[in-house]
Short mmCIF file of C-alpha atoms and ligand atoms in Angstrom, two decimals:
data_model
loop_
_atom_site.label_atom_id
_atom_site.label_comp_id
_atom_site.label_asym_id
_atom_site.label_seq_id
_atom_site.Cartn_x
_atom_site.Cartn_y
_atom_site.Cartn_z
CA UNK A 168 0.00 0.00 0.00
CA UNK A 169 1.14 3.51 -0.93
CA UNK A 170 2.07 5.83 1.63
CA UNK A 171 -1.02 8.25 -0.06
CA UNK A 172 -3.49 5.28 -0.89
CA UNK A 173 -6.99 5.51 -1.01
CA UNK A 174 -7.39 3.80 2.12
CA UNK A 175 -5.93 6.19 4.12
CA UNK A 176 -7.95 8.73 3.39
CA UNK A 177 -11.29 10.20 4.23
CA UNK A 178 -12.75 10.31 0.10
CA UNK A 179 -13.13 13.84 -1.11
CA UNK A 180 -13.69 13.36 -4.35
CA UNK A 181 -11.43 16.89 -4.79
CA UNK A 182 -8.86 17.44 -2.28
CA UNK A 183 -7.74 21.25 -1.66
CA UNK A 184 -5.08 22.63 0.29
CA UNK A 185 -3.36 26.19 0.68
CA UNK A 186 -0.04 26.59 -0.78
CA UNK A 187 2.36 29.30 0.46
CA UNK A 188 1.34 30.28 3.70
CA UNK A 189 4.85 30.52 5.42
CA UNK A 190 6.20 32.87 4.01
CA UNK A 191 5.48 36.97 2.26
CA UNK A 192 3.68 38.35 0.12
CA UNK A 193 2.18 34.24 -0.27
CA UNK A 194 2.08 33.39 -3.27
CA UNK A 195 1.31 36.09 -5.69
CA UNK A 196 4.36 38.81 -6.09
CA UNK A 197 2.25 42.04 -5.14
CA UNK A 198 2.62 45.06 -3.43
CA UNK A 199 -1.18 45.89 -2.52
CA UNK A 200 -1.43 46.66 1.20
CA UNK A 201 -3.33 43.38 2.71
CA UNK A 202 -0.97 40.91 1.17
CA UNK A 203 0.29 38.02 3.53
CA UNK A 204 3.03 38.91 5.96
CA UNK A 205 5.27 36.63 8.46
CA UNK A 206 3.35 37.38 10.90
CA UNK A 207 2.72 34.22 13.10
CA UNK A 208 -1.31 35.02 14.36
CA UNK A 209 -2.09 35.77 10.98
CA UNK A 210 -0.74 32.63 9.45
CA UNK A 211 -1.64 30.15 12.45
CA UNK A 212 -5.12 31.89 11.63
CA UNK A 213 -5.61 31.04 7.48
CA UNK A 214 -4.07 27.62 8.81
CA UNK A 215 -6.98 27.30 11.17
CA UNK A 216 -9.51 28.44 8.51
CA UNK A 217 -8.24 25.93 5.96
CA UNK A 218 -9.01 22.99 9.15
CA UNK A 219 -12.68 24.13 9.10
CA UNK A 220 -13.22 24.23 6.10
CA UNK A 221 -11.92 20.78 5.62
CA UNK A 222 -9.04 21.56 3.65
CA UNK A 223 -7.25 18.32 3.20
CA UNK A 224 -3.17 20.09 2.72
CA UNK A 225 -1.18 22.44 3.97
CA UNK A 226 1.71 22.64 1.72
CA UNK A 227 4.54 25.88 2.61
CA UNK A 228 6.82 26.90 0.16
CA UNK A 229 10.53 26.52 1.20
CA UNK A 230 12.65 29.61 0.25
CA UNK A 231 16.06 30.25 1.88
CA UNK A 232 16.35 33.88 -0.04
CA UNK A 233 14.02 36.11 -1.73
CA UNK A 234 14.31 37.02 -5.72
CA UNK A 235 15.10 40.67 -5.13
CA UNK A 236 13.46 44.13 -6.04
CA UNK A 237 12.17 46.62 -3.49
CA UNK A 238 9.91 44.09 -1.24
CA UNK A 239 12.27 41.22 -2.34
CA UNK A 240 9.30 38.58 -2.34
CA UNK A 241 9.66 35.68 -0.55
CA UNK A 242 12.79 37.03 1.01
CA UNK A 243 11.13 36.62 4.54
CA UNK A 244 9.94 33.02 5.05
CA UNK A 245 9.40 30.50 7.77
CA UNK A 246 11.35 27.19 8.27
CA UNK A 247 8.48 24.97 6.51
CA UNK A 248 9.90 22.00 9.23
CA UNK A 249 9.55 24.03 11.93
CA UNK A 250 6.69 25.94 10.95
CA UNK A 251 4.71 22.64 10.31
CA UNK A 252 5.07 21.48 13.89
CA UNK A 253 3.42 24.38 14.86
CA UNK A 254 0.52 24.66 12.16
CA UNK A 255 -0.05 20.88 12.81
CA UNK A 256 0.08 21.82 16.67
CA UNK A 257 -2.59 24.61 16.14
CA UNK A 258 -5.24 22.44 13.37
CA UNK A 259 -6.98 19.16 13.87
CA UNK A 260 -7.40 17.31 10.56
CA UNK A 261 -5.35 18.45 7.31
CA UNK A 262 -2.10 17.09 6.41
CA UNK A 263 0.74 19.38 7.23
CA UNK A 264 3.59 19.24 4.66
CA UNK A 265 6.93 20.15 5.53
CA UNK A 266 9.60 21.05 2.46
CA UNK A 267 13.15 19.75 2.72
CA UNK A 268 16.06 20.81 -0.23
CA UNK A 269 17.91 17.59 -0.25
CA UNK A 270 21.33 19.36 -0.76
CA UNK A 271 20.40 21.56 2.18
CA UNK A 272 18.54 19.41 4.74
CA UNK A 273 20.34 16.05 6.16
CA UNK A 274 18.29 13.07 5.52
CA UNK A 275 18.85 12.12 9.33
CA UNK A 276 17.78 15.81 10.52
CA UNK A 277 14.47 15.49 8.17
CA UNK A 278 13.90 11.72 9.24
CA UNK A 279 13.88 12.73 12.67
CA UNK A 280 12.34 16.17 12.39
CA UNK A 281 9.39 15.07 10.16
CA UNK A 282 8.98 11.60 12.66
CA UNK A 283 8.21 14.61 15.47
CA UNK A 284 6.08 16.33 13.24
CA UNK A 285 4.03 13.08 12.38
CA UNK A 286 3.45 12.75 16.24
CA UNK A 287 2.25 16.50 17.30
CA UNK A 288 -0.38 15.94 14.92
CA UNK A 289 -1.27 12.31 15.64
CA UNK A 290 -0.28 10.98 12.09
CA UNK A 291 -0.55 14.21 9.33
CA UNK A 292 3.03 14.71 8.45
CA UNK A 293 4.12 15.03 4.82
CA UNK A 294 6.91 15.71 2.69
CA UNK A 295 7.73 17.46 -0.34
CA UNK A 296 11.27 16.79 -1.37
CA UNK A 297 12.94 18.83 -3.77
CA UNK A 298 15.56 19.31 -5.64
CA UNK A 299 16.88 22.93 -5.68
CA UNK A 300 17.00 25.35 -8.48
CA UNK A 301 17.28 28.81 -7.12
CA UNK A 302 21.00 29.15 -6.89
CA UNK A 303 21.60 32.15 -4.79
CA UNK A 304 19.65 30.32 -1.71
CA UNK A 305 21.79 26.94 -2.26
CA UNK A 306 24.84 28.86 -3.18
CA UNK A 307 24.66 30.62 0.31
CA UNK A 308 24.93 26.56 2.03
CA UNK A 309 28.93 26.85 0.21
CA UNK A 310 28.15 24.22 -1.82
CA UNK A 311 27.86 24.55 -6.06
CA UNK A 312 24.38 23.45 -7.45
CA UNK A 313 24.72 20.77 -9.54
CA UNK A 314 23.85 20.41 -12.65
CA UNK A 315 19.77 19.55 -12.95
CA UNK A 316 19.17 15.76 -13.38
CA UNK A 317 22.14 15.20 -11.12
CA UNK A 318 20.50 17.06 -8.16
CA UNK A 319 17.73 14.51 -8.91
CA UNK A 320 20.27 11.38 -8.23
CA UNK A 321 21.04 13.20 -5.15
CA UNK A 322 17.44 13.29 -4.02
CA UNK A 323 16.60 9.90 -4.93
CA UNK A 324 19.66 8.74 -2.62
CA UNK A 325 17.96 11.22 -0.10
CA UNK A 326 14.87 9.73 0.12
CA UNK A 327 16.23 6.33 -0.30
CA UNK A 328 17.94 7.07 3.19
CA UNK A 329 14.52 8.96 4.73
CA UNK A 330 12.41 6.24 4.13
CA UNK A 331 15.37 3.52 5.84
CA UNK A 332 15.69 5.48 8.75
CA UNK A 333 11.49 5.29 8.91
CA UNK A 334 10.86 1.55 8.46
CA UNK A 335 13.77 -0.48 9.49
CA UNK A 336 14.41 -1.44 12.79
CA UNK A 337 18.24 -2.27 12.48
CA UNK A 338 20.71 0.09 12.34
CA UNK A 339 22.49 0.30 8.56
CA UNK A 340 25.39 1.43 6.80
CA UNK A 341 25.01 3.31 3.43
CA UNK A 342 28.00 4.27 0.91
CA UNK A 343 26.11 5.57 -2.04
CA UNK A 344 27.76 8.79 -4.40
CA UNK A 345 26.43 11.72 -2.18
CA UNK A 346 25.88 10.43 1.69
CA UNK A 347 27.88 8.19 3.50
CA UNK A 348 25.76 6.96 6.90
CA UNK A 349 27.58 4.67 9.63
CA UNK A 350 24.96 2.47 11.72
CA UNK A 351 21.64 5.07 10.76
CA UNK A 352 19.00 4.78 12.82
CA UNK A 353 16.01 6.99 14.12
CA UNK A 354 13.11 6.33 16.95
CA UNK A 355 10.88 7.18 17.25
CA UNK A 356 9.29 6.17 13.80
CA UNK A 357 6.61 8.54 12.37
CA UNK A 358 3.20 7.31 13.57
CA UNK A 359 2.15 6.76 9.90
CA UNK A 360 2.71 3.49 8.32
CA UNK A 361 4.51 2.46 6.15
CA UNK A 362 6.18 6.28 5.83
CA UNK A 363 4.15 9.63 6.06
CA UNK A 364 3.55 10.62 2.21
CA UNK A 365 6.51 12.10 0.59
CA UNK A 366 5.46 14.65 -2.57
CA UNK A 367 7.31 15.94 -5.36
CA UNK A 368 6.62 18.83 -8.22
CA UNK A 369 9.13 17.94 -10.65
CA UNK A 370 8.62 19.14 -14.43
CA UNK A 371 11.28 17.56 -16.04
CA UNK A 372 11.76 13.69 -17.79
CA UNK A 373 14.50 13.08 -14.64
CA UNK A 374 12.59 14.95 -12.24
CA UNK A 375 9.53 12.69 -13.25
CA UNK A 376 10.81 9.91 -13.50
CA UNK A 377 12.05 10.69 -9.50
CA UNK A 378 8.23 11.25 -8.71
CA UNK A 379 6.73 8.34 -10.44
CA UNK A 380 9.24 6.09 -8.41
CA UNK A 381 9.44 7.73 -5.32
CA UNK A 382 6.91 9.88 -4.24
CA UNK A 383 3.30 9.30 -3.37
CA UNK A 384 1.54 12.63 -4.65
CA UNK A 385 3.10 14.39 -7.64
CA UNK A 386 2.16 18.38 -8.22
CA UNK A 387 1.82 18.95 -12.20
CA UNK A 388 1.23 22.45 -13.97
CA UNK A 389 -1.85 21.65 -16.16
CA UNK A 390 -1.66 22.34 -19.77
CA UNK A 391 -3.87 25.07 -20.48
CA UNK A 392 -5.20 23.20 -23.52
CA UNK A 393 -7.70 20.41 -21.96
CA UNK A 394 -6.84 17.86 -24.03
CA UNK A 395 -3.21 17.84 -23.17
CA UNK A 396 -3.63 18.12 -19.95
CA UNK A 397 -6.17 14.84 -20.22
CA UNK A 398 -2.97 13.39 -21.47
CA UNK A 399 -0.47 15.14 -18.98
CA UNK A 400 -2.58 13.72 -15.73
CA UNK A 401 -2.77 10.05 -17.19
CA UNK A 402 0.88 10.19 -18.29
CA UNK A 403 2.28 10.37 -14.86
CA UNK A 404 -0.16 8.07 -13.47
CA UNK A 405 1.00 5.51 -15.76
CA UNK A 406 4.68 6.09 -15.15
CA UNK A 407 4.25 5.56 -11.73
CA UNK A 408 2.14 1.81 -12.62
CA UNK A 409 5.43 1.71 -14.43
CA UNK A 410 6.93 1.06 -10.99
CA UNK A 411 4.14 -0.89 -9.63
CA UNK A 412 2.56 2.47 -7.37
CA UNK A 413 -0.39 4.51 -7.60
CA UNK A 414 0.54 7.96 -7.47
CA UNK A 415 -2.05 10.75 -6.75
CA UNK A 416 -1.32 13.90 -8.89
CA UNK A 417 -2.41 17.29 -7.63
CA UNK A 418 -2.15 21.37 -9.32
CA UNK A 419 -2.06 24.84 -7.63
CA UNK A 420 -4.19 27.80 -8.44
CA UNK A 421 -4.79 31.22 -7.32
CA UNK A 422 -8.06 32.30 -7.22
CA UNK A 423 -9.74 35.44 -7.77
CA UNK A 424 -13.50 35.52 -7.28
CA UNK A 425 -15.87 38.62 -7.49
CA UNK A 426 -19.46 38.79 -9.00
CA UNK A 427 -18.51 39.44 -12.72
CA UNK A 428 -15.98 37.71 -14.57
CA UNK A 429 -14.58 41.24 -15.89
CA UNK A 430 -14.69 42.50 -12.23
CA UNK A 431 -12.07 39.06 -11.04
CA UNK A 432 -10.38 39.84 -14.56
CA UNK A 433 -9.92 43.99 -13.72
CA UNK A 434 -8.55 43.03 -10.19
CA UNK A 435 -6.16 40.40 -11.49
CA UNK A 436 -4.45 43.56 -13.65
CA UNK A 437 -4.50 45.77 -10.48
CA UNK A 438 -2.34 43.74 -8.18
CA UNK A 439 -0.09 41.82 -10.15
CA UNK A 440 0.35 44.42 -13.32
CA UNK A 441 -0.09 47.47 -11.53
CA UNK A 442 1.51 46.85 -8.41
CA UNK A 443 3.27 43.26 -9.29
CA UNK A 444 6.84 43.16 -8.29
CA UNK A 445 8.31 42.57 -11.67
CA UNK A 446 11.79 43.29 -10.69
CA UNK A 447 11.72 40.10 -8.75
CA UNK A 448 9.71 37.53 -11.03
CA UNK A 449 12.86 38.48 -14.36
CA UNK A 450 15.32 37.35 -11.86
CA UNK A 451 13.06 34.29 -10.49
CA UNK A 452 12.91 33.08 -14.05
CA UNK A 453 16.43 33.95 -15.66
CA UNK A 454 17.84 32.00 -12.10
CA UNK A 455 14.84 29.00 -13.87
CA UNK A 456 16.08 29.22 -17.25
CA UNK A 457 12.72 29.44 -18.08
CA UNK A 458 12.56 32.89 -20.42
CA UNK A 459 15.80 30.99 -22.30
CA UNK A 460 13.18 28.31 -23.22
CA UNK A 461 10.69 30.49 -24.41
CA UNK A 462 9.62 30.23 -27.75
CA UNK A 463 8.65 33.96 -27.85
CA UNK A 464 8.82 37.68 -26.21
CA UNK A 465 4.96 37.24 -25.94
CA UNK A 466 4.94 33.67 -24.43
CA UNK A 467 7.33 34.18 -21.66
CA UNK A 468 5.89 37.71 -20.77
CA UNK A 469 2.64 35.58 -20.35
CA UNK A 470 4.39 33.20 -18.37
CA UNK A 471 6.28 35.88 -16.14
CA UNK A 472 2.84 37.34 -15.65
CA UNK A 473 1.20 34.56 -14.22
CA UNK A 474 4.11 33.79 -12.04
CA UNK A 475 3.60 37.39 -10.75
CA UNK A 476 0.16 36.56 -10.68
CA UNK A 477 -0.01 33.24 -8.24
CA UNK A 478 4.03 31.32 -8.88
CA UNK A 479 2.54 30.10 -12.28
CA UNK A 480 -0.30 28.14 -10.61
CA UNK A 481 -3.89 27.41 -12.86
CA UNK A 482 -6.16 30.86 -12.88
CA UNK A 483 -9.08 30.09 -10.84
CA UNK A 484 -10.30 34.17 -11.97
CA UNK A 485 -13.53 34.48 -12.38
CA UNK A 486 -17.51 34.56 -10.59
CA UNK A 487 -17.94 31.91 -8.21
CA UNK A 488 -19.53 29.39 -10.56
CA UNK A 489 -16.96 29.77 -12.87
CA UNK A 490 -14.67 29.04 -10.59
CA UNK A 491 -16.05 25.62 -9.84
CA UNK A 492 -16.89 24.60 -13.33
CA UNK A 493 -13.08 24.30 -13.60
CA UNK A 494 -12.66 22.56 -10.59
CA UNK A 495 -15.10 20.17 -11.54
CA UNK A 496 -13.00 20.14 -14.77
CA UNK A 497 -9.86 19.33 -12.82
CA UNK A 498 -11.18 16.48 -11.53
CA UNK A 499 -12.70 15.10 -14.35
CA UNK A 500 -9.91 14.44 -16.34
CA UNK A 501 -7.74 12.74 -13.20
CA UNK A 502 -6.58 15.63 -10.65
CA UNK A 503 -6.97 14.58 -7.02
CA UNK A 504 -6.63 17.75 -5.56
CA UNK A 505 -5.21 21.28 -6.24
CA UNK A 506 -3.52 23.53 -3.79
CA UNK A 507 -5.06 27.22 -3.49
CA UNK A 508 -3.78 30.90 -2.99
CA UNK A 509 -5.05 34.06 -3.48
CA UNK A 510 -3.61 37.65 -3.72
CA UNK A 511 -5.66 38.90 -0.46
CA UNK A 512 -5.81 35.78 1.69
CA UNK A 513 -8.37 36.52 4.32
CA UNK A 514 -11.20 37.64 2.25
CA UNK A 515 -10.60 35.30 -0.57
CA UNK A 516 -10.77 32.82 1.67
CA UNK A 517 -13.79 33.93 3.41
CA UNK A 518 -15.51 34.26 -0.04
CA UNK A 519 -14.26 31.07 -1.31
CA UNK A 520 -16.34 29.41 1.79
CA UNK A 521 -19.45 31.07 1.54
CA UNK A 522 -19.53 30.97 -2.66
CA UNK A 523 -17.35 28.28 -3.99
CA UNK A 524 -17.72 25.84 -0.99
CA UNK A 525 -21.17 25.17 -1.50
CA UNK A 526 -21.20 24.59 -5.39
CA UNK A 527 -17.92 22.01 -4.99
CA UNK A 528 -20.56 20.23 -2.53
CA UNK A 529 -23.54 20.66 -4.69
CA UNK A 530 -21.52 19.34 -7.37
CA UNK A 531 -20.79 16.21 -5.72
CA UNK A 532 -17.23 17.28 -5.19
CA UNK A 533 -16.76 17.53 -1.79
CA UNK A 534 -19.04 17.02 1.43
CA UNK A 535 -19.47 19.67 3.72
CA UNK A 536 -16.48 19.75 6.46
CA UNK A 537 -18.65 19.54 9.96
C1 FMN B 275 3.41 22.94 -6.03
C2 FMN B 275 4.90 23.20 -6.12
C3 FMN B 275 5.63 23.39 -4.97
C4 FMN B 275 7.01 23.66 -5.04
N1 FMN B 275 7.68 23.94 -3.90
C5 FMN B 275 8.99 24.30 -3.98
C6 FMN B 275 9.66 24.75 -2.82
O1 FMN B 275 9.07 24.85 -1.75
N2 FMN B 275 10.98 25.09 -2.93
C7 FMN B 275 11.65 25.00 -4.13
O2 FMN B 275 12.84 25.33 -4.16
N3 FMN B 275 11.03 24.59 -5.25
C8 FMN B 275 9.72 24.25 -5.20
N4 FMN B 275 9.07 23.87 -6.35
C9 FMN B 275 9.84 23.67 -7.59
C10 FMN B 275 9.98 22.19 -7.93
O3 FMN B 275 10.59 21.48 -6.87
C11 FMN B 275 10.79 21.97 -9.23
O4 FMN B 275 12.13 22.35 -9.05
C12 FMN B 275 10.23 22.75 -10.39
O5 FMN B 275 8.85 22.44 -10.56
C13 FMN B 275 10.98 22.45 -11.70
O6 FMN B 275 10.95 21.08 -12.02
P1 FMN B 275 12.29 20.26 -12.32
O7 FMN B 275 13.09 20.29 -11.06
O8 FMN B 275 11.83 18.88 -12.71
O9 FMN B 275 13.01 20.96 -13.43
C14 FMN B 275 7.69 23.66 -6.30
C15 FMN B 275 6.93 23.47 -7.48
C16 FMN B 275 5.55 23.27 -7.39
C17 FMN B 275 4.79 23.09 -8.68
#
């Protein structure tokens, strides 16, 4: 049984979770006043919300230096280990990721750190494990980052150590190419069995092929044309049968909801046009590679755009029905859940339970949380 399996979970047909709570401006790169800050009430607070409303994830990003520019976004973030401990301490039912950079993070710190997360919440711990790309953050560690599908070896060795120090009850020896362990061993084990569920969000063939045999949810960017992204879903469900495992594959969105479609469409321009912080999202991207493999000036200023816009997540813009017409989409062609944001947490949140909620339930999506 996978670590993410069916069984293990209570059966929204549509998971959601919250993605980039931990750390500023979330995950959109604005300036408007009322954008999230590091401050701890206020994120203990849309952690809280996201528990009643039966938000099933609570996934942080981890960032060990922002990209820059006068508010430098995401230069001011919380330790997503430490962080979770609390957020799981403080909510009574989502899962509460934690992010470890395998070049950064020892496996026998994370082993042992998530195993204590996995306990203060009686059995929601998860992982996402990734690779590192921005190089100024991993740079700052004194190491060089390697080049890409070789970060990927490292973090399958990573994991391969993790999920040791988890299950067996012996202590081992490991000589692999990046970690050498003498007699590793961790207790307590997490609560979750066989291993709380370790995700991944890898775009490329090596980083996929890392998710479909390691990890137990993988995070995709959907193809904005349906029928590819039909495609894209069953793709990396079938190259994780490849390796005998069902994998459950999630998105991320922002979402923008107001009562006309031109209205979500006019405030989408305001705060990430008008008052984006474009300085930062050039530098994000060039550090990527991304506007190098760009086909166009018009397609990568779209693409910059919507990373100023929500980190290149799905647009949920639009009126409330709209908005869960393409949920319902989602999960029609194979998505088992999609992490949220939104430019102005609190109130989108408070509208997205009062509008949205209901039509995801009337829908058949999900079932009301209490
Ligand atoms: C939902 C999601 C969450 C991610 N979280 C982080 C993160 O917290 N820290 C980070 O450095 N990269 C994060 N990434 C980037 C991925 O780990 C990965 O590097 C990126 O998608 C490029 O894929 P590739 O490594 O296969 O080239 C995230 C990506 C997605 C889609």
């Amino acid at each position: 049984m996978n670590a993410s399996s069916p069984e293990r979970r209570a059966g929204n047909r549509l998971q959601l979770g919250t993605f980039g709570t931990n750390l500023a401006p979330g995950i959109t790169f604005t300036r408007i006043p009322g954008a999230l800050t590091t401050d701890w009430p206020r994120v203990r607070e849309l952690a809280r919300h996201a528990d009643r409303m039966g938000f099933e994830a609570i996934v942080p990003i981890a960032r060990w230096k922002g990209y820059g520019g006068p508010t430098d976004p995401h230069g001011s973030s919380f330790d997503t280990l430490a962080w979770a401990a609390a957020i799981g301490e403080a909510t009574e039912r989502p899962r509460v990721f934690s992010t470890c950079h395998a070049p950064a993070i020892h496996p026998i710190v994370a082993a042992k750190q998530i195993a204590t997360i996995d306990h203060v919440t009686g059995g929601r711990a998860a992982v996402n494990v990734v690779a590192g790309w921005y190089r100024p953050e991993l740079e700052m560690f004194g190491r060089k980052l390697d080049e890409h599908d070789r970060r990927y070896d490292l973090a399958e060795e990573w994991t391969e150590i993790l999920l040791r120090l988890w299950t067996e009850e012996e202590e081992f020896d490991h000589e692999g190419e990046f970690f050498r362990i003498e007699r590793g061993y961790s207790a307590p084990k997490p609560l979750q069995r066989p291993h709380p569920p370790i995700m991944n969000a890898a775009v490329s063939g090596r980083g996929m092929e890392y998710a479909a045999r390691m990890s137990d949810l993988v995070f995709v960017k959907l193809d904005d044309i349906p029928e590819r992204a039909v495609e894209q879903v069953a793709r990396v469900k079938d190259l994780a049968r490849g390796h005998g495992r069902e994998i459950e594959v999630w998105t991320f969105a922002y979402v923008v909801c107001a009562d006309t479609e031109e209205e979500a469409r006019d405030f989408v321009h305001h705060y990430s046009v008008v008052h984006g912080e474009h300085d930062a999202s050039h530098t994000a991207l060039k550090v990527m590679g991304v506007e190098a493999r760009m086909r166009s000036d018009a397609e990568s200023e779209a693409f910059r755009l919507s990373w100023v816009a929500g980190n290149g997540g799905h647009p949920l813009v639009g009126t409330a029905s709209q908005i869960a017409e393409r949920l319902d989409r989602m999960s029609a062609i194979g998505i088992d859940g999609c992490l949220l944001g939104w430019p102005l947490w609190e109130p989108g949140m408070e509208r997205f339970e009062a509008e949205v909620l209901p039509l995801l339930e009337a829908r058949g999506l999900r079932t009301p949380a209490r």
